[in-house]
Structures are given as structure tokens and as C-alpha cells.
mmCIF file of C-alpha atoms in Angstrom:
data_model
loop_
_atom_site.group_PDB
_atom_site.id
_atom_site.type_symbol
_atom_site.label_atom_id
_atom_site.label_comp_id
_atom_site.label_asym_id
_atom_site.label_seq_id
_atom_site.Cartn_x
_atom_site.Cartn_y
_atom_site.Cartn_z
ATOM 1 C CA UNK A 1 82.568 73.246 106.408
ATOM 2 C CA UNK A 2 86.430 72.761 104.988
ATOM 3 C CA UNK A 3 86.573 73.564 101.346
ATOM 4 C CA UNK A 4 89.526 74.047 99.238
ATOM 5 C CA UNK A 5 89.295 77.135 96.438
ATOM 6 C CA UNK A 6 91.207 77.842 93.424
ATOM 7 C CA UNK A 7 89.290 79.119 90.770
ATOM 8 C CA UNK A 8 92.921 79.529 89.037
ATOM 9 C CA UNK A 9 95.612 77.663 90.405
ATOM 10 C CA UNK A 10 98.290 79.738 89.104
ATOM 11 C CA UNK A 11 96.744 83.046 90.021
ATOM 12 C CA UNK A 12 96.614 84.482 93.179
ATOM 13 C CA UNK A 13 93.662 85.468 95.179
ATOM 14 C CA UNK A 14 94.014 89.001 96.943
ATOM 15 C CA UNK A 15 90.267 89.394 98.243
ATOM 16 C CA UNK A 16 87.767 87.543 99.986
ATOM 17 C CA UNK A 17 84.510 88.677 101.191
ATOM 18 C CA UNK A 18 81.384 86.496 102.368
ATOM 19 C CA UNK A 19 78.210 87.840 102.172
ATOM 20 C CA UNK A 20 76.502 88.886 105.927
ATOM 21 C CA UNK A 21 73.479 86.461 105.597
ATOM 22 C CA UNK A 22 76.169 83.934 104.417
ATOM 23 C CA UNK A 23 74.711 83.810 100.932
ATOM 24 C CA UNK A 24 77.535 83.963 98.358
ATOM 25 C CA UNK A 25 81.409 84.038 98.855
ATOM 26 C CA UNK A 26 83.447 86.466 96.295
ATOM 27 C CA UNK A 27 87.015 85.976 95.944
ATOM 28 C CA UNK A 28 88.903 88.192 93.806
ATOM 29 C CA UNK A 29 92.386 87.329 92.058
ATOM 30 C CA UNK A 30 95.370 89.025 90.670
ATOM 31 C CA UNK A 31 94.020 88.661 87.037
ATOM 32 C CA UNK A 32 91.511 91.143 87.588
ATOM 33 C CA UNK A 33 88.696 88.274 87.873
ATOM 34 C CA UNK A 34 85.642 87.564 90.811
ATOM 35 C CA UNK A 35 84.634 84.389 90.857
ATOM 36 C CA UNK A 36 81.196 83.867 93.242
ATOM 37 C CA UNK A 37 80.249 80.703 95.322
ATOM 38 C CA UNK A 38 77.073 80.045 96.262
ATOM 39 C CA UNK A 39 76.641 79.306 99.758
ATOM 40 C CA UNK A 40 73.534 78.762 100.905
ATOM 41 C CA UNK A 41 73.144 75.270 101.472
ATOM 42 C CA UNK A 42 75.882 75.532 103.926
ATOM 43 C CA UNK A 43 77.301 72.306 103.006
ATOM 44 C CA UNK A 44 79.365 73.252 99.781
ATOM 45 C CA UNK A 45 80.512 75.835 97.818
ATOM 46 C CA UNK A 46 79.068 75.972 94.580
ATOM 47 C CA UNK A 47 80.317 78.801 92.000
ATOM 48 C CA UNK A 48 78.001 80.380 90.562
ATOM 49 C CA UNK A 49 79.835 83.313 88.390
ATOM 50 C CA UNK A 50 83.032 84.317 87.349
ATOM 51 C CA UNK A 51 82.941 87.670 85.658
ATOM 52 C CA UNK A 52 86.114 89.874 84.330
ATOM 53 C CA UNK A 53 85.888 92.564 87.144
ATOM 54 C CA UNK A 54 89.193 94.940 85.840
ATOM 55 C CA UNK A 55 92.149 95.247 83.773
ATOM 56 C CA UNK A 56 94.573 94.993 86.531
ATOM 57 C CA UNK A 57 94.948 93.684 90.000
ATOM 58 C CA UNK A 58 92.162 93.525 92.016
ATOM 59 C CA UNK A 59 93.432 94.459 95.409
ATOM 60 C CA UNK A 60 90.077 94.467 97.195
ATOM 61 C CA UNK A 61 86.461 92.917 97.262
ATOM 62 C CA UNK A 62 83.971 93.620 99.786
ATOM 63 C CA UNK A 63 80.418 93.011 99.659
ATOM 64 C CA UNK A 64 77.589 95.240 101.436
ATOM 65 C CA UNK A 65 76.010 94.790 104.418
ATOM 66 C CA UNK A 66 72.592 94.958 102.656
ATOM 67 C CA UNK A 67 74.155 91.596 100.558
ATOM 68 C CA UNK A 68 72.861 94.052 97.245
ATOM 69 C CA UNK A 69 76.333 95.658 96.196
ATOM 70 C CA UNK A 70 79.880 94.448 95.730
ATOM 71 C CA UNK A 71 82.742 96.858 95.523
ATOM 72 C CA UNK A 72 86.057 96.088 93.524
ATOM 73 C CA UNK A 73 88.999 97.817 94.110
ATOM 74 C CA UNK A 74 92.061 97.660 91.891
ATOM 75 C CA UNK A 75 95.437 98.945 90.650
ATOM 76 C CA UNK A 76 93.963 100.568 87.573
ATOM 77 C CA UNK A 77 92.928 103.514 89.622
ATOM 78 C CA UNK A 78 88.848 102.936 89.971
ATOM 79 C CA UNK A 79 86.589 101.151 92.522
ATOM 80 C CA UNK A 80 84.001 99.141 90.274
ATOM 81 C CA UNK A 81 80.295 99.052 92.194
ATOM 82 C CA UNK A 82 78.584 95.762 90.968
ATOM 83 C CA UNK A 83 74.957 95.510 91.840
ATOM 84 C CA UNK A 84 73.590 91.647 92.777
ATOM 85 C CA UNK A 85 70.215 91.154 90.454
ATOM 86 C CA UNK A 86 67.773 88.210 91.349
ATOM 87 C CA UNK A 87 70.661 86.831 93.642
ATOM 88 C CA UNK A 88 71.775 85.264 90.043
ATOM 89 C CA UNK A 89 74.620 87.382 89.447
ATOM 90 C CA UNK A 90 76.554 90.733 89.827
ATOM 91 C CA UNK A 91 76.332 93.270 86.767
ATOM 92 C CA UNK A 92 78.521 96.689 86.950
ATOM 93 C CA UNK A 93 75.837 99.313 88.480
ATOM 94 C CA UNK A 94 78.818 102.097 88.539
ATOM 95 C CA UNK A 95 82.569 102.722 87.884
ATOM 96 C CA UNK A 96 84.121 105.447 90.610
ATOM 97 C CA UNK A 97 86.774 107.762 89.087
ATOM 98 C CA UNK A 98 88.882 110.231 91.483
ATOM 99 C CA UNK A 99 91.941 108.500 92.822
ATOM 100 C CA UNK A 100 95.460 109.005 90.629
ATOM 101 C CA UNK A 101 97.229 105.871 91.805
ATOM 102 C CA UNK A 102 96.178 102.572 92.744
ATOM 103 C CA UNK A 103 92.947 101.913 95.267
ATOM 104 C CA UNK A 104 94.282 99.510 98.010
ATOM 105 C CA UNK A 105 91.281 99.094 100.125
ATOM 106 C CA UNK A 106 87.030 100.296 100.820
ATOM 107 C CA UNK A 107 84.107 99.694 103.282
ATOM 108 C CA UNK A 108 80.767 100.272 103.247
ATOM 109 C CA UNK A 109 78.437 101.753 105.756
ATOM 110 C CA UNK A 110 76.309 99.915 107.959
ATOM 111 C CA UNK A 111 72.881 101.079 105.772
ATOM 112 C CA UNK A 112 75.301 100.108 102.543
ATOM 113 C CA UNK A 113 74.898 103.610 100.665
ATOM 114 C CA UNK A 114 78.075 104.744 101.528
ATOM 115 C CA UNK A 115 81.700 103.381 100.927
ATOM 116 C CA UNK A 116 85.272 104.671 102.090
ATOM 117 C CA UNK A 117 87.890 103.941 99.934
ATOM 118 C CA UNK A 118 91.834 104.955 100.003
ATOM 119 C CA UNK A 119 94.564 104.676 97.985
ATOM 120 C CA UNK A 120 98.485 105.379 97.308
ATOM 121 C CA UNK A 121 97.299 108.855 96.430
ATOM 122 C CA UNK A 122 97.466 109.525 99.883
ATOM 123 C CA UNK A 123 93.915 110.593 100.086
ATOM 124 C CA UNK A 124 90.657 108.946 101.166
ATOM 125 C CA UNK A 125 87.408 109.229 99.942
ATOM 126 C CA UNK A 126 84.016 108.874 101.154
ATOM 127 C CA UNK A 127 81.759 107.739 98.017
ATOM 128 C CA UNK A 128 77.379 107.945 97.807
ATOM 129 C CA UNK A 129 76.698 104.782 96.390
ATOM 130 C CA UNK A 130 73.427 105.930 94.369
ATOM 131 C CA UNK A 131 75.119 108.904 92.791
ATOM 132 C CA UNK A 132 78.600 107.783 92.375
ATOM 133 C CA UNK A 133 80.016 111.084 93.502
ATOM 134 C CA UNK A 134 82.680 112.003 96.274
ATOM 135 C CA UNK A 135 80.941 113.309 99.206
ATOM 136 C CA UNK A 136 84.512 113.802 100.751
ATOM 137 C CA UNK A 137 88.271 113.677 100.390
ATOM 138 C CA UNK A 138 90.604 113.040 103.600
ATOM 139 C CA UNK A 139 93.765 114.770 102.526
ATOM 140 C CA UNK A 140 96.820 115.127 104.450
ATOM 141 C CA UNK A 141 98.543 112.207 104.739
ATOM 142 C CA UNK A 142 101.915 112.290 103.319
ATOM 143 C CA UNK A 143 102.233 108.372 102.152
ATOM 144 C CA UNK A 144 99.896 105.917 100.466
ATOM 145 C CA UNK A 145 97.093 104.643 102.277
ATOM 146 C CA UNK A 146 96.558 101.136 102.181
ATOM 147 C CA UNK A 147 93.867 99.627 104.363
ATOM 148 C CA UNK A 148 90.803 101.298 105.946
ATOM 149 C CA UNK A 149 88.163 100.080 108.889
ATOM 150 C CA UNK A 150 84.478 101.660 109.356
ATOM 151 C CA UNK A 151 82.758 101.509 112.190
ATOM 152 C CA UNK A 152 79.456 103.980 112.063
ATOM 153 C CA UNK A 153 77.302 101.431 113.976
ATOM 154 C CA UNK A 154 75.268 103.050 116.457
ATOM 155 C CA UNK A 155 75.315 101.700 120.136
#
């Protein structure tokens, strides 16, 4: 499949995250906009949302493992959890406040209940999903962090 994607020509996309089981792609821009493809047919893209996501840069979009959550990350200081209902479309489930400058980057767990974030705060946190709180803070670091990998899969 070759498809070409600009949900806004003149604005720049800074995320893209397609969904495990290859049902939606979400790209996110520098507006603070997602916009959401359907992919499922396999043949085309065909959007399917486009929902004002933040007030500032989005810097990072990743959806779940489980397919059921999206995460938003942007330069207004919050990571935005967005819950998929009915595989119709993403509503805000959650907004996580905790980091003092902009959050670069996140990833979820393998079961999807947990997500790391960091940011140029120089700290990184480790999020529960259902509660919204900070389970932990990696301090230490003495510059911004800005990019993050999980691996907790089990061999």
C-alpha cells in the first residue's frame, strides 16, 4: 500500500503511530491536531476523525498495544490519554499533570496499563493508566529527556 497523507499541507506532522492489529493510523501535527485513518481494509486509508488533541505542539502519539488507548504528548506540559469507544472514535478518558516543561516522548506497557513518559524537566515518569497517578519519577538526569524505549516483554 503507497499512500500520500496531509491532513494539512502547511502543518507539519510530528507523530505517527499505527495501531498493532493494523486497525487505525494516528498522525499528530504541529497544530495540536490527530487526525485518524481507518485502515482496515488494507487497501486505503480512509480518515475517520480529526479531533483538537492540545493547545500546543503535539510532539508525540502512540497508541496501546491493547489498540484501546492513545496517548498525546505535547509542549503544553501534559500527556492527554484518549480512550477508543466502539472503534468509532477517540474521546479524552484522562489529562496527566506532573511534568514543568514540555513532554517529548511516552510508551506503554505490553498489558497497556502503564505508560513512561519524559520530558525537558529532566525527569521521567512512570504513569497507571486507570488512575492517572505517578507510580514513579526517574530523577537525576541533569538535561532534558527527549525520547524513551520500553521493553517489559517477557521471554
Amino acid at each position: 500500500m503507497r499512500a500520500k497523507l496531509s491532513p494539512a499541507p502547511d502543518i507539519g506532522i510530528r507523530s505517527l503511530s499505527i495501531a498493532l492489529n493494523a486497525f487505525c493510523l494516528v498522525a499528530a501535527d504541529s497544530a495540536g491536531y490527530c487526525h485518524v485513518w481507518n485502515l482496515k481494509n488494507g487497501e486505503e486509508l480512509v480518515p475517520f476523525q480529526k479531533f483538537a488533541a492540545h493547545e500546543d505542539y503535539i510532539l508525540r502519539a502512540m497508541i496501546s498495544p491493547d489498540t484501546n488507548f492513545l496517548a498525546t504528548c505535547s509542549a503544553d506540559k501534559t500527556v492527554k490519554i484518549w480512550t477508543l469507544e466502539d472503534e468509532k472514535e477517540y474521546k479524552l478518558n484522562k489529562t496527566l499533570y506532573g511534568h514543568h516543561k514540555w513532554v517529548w516522548d511516552c510508551a506503554f506497557s505490553c498489558d497497556s496499563q502503564l505508560l513512561v513518559t519524559c520530558s525537558s524537566d529532566c525527569v521521567a515518569k512512570i504513569w497507571n493508566i486507570e488512575s492517572g497517578e505517578v507510580i514513579r519519577n526517574f530523577t537525576g538526569h541533569t538535561r532534558g529527556i527527549n525520547c524513551l524505549t520500553l521493553n517489559d516483554r517477557s521471554l
